[in-house]
mmCIF file of N, CA and C in Angstrom:
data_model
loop_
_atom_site.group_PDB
_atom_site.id
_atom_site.type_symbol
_atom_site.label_atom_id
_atom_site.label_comp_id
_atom_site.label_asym_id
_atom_site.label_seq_id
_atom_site.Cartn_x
_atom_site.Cartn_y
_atom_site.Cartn_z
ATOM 1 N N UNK P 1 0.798 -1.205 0.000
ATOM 2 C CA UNK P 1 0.000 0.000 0.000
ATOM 3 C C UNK P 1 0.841 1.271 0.000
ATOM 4 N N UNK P 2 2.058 1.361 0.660
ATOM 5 C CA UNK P 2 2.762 2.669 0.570
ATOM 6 C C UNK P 2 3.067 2.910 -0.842
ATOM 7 N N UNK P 3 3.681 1.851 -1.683
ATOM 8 C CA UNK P 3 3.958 2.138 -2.656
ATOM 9 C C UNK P 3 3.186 2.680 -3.691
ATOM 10 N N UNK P 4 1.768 2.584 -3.529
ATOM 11 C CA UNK P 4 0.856 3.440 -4.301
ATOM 12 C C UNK P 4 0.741 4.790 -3.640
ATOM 13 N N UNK P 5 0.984 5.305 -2.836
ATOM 14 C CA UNK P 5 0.729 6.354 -2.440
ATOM 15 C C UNK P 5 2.019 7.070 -2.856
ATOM 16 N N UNK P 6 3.062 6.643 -3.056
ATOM 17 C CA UNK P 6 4.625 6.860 -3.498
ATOM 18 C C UNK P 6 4.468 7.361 -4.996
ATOM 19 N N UNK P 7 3.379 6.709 -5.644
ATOM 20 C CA UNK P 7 3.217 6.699 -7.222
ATOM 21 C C UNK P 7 2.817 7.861 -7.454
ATOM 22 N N UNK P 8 1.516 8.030 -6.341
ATOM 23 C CA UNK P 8 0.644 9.556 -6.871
ATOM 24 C C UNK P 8 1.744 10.399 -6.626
ATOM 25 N N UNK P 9 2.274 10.475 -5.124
ATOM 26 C CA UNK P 9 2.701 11.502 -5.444
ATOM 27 C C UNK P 9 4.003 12.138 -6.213
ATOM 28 N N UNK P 10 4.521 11.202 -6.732
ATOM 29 C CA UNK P 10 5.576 11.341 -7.679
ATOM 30 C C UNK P 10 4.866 11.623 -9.200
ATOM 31 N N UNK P 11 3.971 11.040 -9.042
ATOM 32 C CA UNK P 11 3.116 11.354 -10.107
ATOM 33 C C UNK P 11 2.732 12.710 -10.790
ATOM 34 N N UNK P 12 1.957 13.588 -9.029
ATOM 35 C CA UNK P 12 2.068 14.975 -9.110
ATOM 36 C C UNK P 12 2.938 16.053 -9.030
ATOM 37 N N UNK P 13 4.145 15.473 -8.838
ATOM 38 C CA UNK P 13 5.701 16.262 -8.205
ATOM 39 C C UNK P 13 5.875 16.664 -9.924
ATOM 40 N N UNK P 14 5.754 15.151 -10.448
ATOM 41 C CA UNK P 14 6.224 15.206 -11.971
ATOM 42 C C UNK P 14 5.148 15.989 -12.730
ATOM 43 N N UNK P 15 3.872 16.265 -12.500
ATOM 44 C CA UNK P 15 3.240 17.167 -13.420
ATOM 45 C C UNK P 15 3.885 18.482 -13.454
ATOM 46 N N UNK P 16 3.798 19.125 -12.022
ATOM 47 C CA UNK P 16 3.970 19.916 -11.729
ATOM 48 C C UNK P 16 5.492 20.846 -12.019
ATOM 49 N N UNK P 17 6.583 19.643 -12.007
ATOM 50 C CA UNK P 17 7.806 19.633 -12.357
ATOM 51 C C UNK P 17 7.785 20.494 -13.891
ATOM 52 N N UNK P 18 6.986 20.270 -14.488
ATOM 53 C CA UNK P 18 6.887 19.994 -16.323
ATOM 54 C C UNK P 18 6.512 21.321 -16.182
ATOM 55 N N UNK P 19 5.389 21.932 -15.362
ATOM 56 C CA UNK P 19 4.963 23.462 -15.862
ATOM 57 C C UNK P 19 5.928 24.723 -16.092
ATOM 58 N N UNK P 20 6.333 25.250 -16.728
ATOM 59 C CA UNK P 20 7.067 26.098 -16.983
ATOM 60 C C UNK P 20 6.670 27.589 -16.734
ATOM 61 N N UNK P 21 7.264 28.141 -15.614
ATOM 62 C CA UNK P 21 7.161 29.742 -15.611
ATOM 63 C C UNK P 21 7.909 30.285 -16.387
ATOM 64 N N UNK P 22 7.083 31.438 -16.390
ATOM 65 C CA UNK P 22 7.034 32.868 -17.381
ATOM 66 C C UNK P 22 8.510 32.658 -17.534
ATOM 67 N N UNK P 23 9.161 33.385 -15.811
ATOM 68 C CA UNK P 23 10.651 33.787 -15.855
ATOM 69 C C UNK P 23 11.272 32.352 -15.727
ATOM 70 N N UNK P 24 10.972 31.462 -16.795
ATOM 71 C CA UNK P 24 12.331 30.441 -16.465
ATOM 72 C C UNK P 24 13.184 31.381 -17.695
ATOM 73 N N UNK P 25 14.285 30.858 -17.824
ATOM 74 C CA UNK P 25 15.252 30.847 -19.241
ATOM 75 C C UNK P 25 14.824 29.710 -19.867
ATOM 76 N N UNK P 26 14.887 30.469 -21.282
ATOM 77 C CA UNK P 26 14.541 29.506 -22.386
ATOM 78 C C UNK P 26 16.138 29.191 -23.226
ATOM 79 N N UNK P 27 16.137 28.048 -24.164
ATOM 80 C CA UNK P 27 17.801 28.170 -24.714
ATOM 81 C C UNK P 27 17.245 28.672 -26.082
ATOM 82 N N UNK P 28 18.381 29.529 -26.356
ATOM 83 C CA UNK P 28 18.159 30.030 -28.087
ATOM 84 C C UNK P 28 19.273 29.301 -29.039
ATOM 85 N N UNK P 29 18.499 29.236 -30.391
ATOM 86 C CA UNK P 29 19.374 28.351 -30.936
ATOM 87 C C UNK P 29 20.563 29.256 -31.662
ATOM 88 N N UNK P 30 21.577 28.627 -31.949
ATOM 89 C CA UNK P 30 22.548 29.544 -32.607
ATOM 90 C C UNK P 30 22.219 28.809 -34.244
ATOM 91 N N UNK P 31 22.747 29.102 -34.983
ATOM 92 C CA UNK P 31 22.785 29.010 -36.417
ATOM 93 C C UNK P 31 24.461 28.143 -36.493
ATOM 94 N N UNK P 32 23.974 27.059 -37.113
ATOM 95 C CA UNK P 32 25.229 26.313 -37.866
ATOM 96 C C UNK P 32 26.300 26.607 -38.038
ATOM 97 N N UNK P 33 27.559 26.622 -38.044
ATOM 98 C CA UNK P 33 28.568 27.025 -38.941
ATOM 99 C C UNK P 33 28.733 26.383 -40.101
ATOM 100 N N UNK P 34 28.886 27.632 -40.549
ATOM 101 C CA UNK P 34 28.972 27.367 -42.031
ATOM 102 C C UNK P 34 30.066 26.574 -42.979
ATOM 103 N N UNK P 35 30.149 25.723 -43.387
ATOM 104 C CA UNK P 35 31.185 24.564 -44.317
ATOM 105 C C UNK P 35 31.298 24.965 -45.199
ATOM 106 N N UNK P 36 33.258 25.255 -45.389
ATOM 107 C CA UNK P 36 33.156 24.744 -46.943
ATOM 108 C C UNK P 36 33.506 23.848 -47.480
ATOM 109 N N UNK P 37 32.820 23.579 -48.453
ATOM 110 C CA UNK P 37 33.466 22.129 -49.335
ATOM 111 C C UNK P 37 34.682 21.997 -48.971
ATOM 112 N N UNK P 38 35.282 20.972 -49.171
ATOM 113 C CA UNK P 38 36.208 20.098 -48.883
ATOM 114 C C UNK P 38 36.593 20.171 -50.479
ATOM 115 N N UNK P 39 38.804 19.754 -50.709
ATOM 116 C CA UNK P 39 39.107 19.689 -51.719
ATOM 117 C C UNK P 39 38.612 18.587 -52.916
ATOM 118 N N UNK P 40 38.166 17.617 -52.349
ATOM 119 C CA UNK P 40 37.779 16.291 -52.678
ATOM 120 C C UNK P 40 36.627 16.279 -53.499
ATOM 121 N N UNK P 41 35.544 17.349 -52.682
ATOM 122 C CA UNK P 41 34.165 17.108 -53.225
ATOM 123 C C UNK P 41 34.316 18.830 -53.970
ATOM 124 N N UNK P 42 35.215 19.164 -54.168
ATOM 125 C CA UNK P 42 34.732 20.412 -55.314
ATOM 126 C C UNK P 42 35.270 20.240 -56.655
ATOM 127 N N UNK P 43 36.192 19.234 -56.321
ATOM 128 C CA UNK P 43 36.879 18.648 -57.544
ATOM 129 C C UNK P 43 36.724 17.167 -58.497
ATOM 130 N N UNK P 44 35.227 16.600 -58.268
ATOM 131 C CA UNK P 44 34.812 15.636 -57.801
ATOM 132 C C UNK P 44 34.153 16.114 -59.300
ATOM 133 N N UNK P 45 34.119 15.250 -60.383
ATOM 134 C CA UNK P 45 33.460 16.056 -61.434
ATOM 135 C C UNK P 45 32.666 14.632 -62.064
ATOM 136 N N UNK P 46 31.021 15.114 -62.379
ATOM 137 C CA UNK P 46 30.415 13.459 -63.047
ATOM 138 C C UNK P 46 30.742 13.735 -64.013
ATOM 139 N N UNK P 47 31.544 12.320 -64.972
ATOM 140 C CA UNK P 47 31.656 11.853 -66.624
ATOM 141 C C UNK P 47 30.322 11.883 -66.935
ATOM 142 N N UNK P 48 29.899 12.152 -67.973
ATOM 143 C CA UNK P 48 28.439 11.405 -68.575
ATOM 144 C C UNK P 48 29.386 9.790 -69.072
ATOM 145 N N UNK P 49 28.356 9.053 -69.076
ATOM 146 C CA UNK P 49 28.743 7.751 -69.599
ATOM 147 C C UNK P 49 29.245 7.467 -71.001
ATOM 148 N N UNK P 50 29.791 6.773 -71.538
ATOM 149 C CA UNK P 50 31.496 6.813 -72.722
ATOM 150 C C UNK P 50 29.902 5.594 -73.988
ATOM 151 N N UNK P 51 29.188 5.308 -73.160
ATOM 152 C CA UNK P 51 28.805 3.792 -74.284
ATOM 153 C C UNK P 51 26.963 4.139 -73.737
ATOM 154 N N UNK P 52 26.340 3.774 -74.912
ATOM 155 C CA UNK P 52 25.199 3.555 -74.914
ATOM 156 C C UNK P 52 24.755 2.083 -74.827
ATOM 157 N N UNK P 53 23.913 1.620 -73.678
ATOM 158 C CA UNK P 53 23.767 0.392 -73.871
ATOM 159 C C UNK P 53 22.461 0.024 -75.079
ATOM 160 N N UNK P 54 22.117 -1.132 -75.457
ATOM 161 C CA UNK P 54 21.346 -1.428 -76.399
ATOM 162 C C UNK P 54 19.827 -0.895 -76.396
ATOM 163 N N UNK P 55 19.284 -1.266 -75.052
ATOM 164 C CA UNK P 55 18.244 -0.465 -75.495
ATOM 165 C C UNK P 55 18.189 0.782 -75.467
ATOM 166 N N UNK P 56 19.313 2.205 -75.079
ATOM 167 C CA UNK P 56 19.162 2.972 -75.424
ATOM 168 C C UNK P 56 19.301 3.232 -77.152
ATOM 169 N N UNK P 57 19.988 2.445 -77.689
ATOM 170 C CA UNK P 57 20.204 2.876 -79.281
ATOM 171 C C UNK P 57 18.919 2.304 -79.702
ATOM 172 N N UNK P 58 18.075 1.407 -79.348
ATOM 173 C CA UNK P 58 16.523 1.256 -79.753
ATOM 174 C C UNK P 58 15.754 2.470 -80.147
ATOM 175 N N UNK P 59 15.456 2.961 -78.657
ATOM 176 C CA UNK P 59 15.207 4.505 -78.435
ATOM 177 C C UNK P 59 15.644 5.568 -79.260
ATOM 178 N N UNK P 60 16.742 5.581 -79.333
ATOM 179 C CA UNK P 60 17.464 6.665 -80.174
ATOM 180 C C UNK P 60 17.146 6.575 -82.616
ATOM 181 N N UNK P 61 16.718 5.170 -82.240
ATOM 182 C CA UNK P 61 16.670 4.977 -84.075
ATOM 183 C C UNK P 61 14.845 4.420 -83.990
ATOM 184 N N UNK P 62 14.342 4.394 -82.757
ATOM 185 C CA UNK P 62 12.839 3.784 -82.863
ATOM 186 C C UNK P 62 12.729 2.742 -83.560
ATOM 187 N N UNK P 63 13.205 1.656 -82.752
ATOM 188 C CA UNK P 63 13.161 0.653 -82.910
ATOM 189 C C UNK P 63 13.071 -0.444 -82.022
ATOM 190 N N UNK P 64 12.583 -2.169 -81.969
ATOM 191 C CA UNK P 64 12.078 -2.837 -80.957
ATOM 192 C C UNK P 64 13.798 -2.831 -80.578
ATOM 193 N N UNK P 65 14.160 -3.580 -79.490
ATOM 194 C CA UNK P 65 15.105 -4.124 -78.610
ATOM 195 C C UNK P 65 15.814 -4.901 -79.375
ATOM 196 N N UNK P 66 14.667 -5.927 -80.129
ATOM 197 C CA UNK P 66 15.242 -6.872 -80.785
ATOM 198 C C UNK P 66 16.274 -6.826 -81.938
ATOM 199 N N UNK P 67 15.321 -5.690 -82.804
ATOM 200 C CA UNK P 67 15.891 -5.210 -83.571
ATOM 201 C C UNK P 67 17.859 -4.175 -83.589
ATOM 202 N N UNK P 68 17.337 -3.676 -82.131
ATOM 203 C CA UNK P 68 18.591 -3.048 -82.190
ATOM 204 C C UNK P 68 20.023 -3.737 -81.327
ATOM 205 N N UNK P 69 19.388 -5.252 -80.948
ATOM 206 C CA UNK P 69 20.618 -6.045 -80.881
ATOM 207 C C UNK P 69 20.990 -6.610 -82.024
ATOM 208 N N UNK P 70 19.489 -6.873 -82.875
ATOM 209 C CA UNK P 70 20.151 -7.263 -84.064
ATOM 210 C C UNK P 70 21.357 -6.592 -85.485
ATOM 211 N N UNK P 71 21.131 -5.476 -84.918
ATOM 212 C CA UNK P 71 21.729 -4.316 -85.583
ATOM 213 C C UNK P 71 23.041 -4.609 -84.877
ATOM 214 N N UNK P 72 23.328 -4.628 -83.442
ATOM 215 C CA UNK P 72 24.672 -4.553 -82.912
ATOM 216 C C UNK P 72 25.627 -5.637 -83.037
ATOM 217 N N UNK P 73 24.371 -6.939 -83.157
ATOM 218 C CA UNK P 73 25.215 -7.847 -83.587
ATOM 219 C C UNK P 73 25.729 -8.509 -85.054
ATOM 220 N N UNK P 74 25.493 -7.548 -86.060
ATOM 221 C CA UNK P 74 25.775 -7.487 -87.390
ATOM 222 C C UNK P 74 26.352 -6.436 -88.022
ATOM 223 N N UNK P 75 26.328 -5.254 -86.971
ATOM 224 C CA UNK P 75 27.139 -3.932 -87.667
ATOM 225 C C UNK P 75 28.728 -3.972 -87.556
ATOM 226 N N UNK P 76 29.331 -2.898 -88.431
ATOM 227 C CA UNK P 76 30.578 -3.235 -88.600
ATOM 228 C C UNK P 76 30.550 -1.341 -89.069
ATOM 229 N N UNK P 77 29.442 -0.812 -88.968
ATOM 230 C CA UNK P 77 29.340 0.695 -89.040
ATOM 231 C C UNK P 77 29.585 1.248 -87.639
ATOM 232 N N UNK P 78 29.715 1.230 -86.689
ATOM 233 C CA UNK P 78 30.180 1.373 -85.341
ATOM 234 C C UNK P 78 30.574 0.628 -84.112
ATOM 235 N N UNK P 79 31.112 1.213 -83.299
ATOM 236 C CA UNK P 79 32.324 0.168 -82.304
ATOM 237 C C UNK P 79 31.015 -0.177 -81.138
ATOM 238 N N UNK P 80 31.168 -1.373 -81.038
ATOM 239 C CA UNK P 80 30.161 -2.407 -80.355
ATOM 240 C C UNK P 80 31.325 -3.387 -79.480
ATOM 241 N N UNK P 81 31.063 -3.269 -77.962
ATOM 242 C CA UNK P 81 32.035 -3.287 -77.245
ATOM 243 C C UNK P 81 31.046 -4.625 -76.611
ATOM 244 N N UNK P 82 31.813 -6.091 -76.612
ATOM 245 C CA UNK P 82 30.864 -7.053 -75.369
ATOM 246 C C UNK P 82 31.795 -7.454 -74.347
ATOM 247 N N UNK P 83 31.103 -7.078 -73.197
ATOM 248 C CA UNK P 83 31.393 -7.306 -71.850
ATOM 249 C C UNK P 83 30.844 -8.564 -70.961
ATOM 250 N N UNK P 84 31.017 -9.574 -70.943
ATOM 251 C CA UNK P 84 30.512 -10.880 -70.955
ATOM 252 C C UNK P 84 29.299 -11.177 -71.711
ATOM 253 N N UNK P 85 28.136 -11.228 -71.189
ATOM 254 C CA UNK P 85 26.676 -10.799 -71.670
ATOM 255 C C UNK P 85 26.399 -9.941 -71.829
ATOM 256 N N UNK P 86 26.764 -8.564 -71.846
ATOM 257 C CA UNK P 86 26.605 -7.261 -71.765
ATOM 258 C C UNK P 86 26.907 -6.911 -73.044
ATOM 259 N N UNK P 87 26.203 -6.141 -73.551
ATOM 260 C CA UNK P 87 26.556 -5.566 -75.461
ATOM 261 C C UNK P 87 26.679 -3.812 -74.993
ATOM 262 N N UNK P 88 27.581 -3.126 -74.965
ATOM 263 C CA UNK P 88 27.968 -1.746 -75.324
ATOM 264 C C UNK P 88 28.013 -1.336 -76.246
ATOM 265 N N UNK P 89 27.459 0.220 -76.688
ATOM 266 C CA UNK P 89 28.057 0.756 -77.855
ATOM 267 C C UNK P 89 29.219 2.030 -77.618
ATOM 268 N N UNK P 90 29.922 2.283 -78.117
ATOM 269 C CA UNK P 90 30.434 3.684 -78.404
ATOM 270 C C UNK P 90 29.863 4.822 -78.290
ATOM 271 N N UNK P 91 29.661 5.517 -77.797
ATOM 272 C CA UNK P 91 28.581 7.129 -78.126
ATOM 273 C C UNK P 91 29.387 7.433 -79.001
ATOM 274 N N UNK P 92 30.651 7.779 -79.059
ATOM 275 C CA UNK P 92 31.368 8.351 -80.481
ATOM 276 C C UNK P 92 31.125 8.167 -81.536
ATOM 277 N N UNK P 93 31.157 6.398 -81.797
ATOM 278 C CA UNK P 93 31.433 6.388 -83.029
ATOM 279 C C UNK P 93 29.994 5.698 -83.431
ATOM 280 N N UNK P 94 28.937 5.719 -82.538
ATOM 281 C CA UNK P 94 27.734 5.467 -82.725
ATOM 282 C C UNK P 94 26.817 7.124 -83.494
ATOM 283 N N UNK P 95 27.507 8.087 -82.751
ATOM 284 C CA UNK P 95 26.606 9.088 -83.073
ATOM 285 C C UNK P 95 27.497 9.798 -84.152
ATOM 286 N N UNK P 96 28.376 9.480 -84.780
ATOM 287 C CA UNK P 96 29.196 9.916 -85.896
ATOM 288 C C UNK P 96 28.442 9.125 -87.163
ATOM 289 N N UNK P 97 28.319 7.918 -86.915
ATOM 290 C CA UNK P 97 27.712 6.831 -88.184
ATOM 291 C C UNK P 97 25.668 7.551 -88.072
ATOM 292 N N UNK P 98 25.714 7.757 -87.044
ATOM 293 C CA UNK P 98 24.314 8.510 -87.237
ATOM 294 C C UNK P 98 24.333 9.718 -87.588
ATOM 295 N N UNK P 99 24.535 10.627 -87.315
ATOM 296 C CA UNK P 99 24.917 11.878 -88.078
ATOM 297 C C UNK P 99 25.317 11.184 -89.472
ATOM 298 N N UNK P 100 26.182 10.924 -89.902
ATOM 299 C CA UNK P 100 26.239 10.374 -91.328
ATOM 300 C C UNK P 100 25.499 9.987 -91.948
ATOM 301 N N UNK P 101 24.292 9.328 -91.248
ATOM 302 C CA UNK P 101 22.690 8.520 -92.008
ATOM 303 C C UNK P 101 22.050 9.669 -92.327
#
Protein backbone atom coordinates (compact mmCIF):
# COMPACT_ATOMS: atom_id res chain seq x y z
CA UNK A 1 0.00 0.00 0.00
CA UNK A 2 2.76 2.67 0.57
CA UNK A 3 3.96 2.14 -2.66
CA UNK A 4 0.86 3.44 -4.30
CA UNK A 5 0.73 6.35 -2.44
CA UNK A 6 4.62 6.86 -3.50
CA UNK A 7 3.22 6.70 -7.22
CA UNK A 8 0.64 9.56 -6.87
CA UNK A 9 2.70 11.50 -5.44
CA UNK A 10 5.58 11.34 -7.68
CA UNK A 11 3.12 11.35 -10.11
CA UNK A 12 2.07 14.98 -9.11
CA UNK A 13 5.70 16.26 -8.20
CA UNK A 14 6.22 15.21 -11.97
CA UNK A 15 3.24 17.17 -13.42
CA UNK A 16 3.97 19.92 -11.73
CA UNK A 17 7.81 19.63 -12.36
CA UNK A 18 6.89 19.99 -16.32
CA UNK A 19 4.96 23.46 -15.86
CA UNK A 20 7.07 26.10 -16.98
CA UNK A 21 7.16 29.74 -15.61
CA UNK A 22 7.03 32.87 -17.38
CA UNK A 23 10.65 33.79 -15.86
CA UNK A 24 12.33 30.44 -16.47
CA UNK A 25 15.25 30.85 -19.24
CA UNK A 26 14.54 29.51 -22.39
CA UNK A 27 17.80 28.17 -24.71
CA UNK A 28 18.16 30.03 -28.09
CA UNK A 29 19.37 28.35 -30.94
CA UNK A 30 22.55 29.54 -32.61
CA UNK A 31 22.78 29.01 -36.42
CA UNK A 32 25.23 26.31 -37.87
CA UNK A 33 28.57 27.02 -38.94
CA UNK A 34 28.97 27.37 -42.03
CA UNK A 35 31.19 24.56 -44.32
CA UNK A 36 33.16 24.74 -46.94
CA UNK A 37 33.47 22.13 -49.34
CA UNK A 38 36.21 20.10 -48.88
CA UNK A 39 39.11 19.69 -51.72
CA UNK A 40 37.78 16.29 -52.68
CA UNK A 41 34.16 17.11 -53.22
CA UNK A 42 34.73 20.41 -55.31
CA UNK A 43 36.88 18.65 -57.54
CA UNK A 44 34.81 15.64 -57.80
CA UNK A 45 33.46 16.06 -61.43
CA UNK A 46 30.41 13.46 -63.05
CA UNK A 47 31.66 11.85 -66.62
CA UNK A 48 28.44 11.41 -68.57
CA UNK A 49 28.74 7.75 -69.60
CA UNK A 50 31.50 6.81 -72.72
CA UNK A 51 28.80 3.79 -74.28
CA UNK A 52 25.20 3.55 -74.91
CA UNK A 53 23.77 0.39 -73.87
CA UNK A 54 21.35 -1.43 -76.40
CA UNK A 55 18.24 -0.46 -75.49
CA UNK A 56 19.16 2.97 -75.42
CA UNK A 57 20.20 2.88 -79.28
CA UNK A 58 16.52 1.26 -79.75
CA UNK A 59 15.21 4.50 -78.43
CA UNK A 60 17.46 6.66 -80.17
CA UNK A 61 16.67 4.98 -84.07
CA UNK A 62 12.84 3.78 -82.86
CA UNK A 63 13.16 0.65 -82.91
CA UNK A 64 12.08 -2.84 -80.96
CA UNK A 65 15.11 -4.12 -78.61
CA UNK A 66 15.24 -6.87 -80.79
CA UNK A 67 15.89 -5.21 -83.57
CA UNK A 68 18.59 -3.05 -82.19
CA UNK A 69 20.62 -6.05 -80.88
CA UNK A 70 20.15 -7.26 -84.06
CA UNK A 71 21.73 -4.32 -85.58
CA UNK A 72 24.67 -4.55 -82.91
CA UNK A 73 25.21 -7.85 -83.59
CA UNK A 74 25.77 -7.49 -87.39
CA UNK A 75 27.14 -3.93 -87.67
CA UNK A 76 30.58 -3.23 -88.60
CA UNK A 77 29.34 0.70 -89.04
CA UNK A 78 30.18 1.37 -85.34
CA UNK A 79 32.32 0.17 -82.30
CA UNK A 80 30.16 -2.41 -80.36
CA UNK A 81 32.04 -3.29 -77.25
CA UNK A 82 30.86 -7.05 -75.37
CA UNK A 83 31.39 -7.31 -71.85
CA UNK A 84 30.51 -10.88 -70.95
CA UNK A 85 26.68 -10.80 -71.67
CA UNK A 86 26.61 -7.26 -71.76
CA UNK A 87 26.56 -5.57 -75.46
CA UNK A 88 27.97 -1.75 -75.32
CA UNK A 89 28.06 0.76 -77.86
CA UNK A 90 30.43 3.68 -78.40
CA UNK A 91 28.58 7.13 -78.13
CA UNK A 92 31.37 8.35 -80.48
CA UNK A 93 31.43 6.39 -83.03
CA UNK A 94 27.73 5.47 -82.72
CA UNK A 95 26.61 9.09 -83.07
CA UNK A 96 29.20 9.92 -85.90
CA UNK A 97 27.71 6.83 -88.18
CA UNK A 98 24.31 8.51 -87.24
CA UNK A 99 24.92 11.88 -88.08
CA UNK A 100 26.24 10.37 -91.33
CA UNK A 101 22.69 8.52 -92.01
Amino acid sequence: MPMTNVRKNSAKLTREDLKIAPESPTMELSEPPAVEPSDQTSKTVRHAPLVYRVEEIAQLLAISNRAAYNLCNTTKDFKVIRLGTSIRVSKQSFDDWFAAV
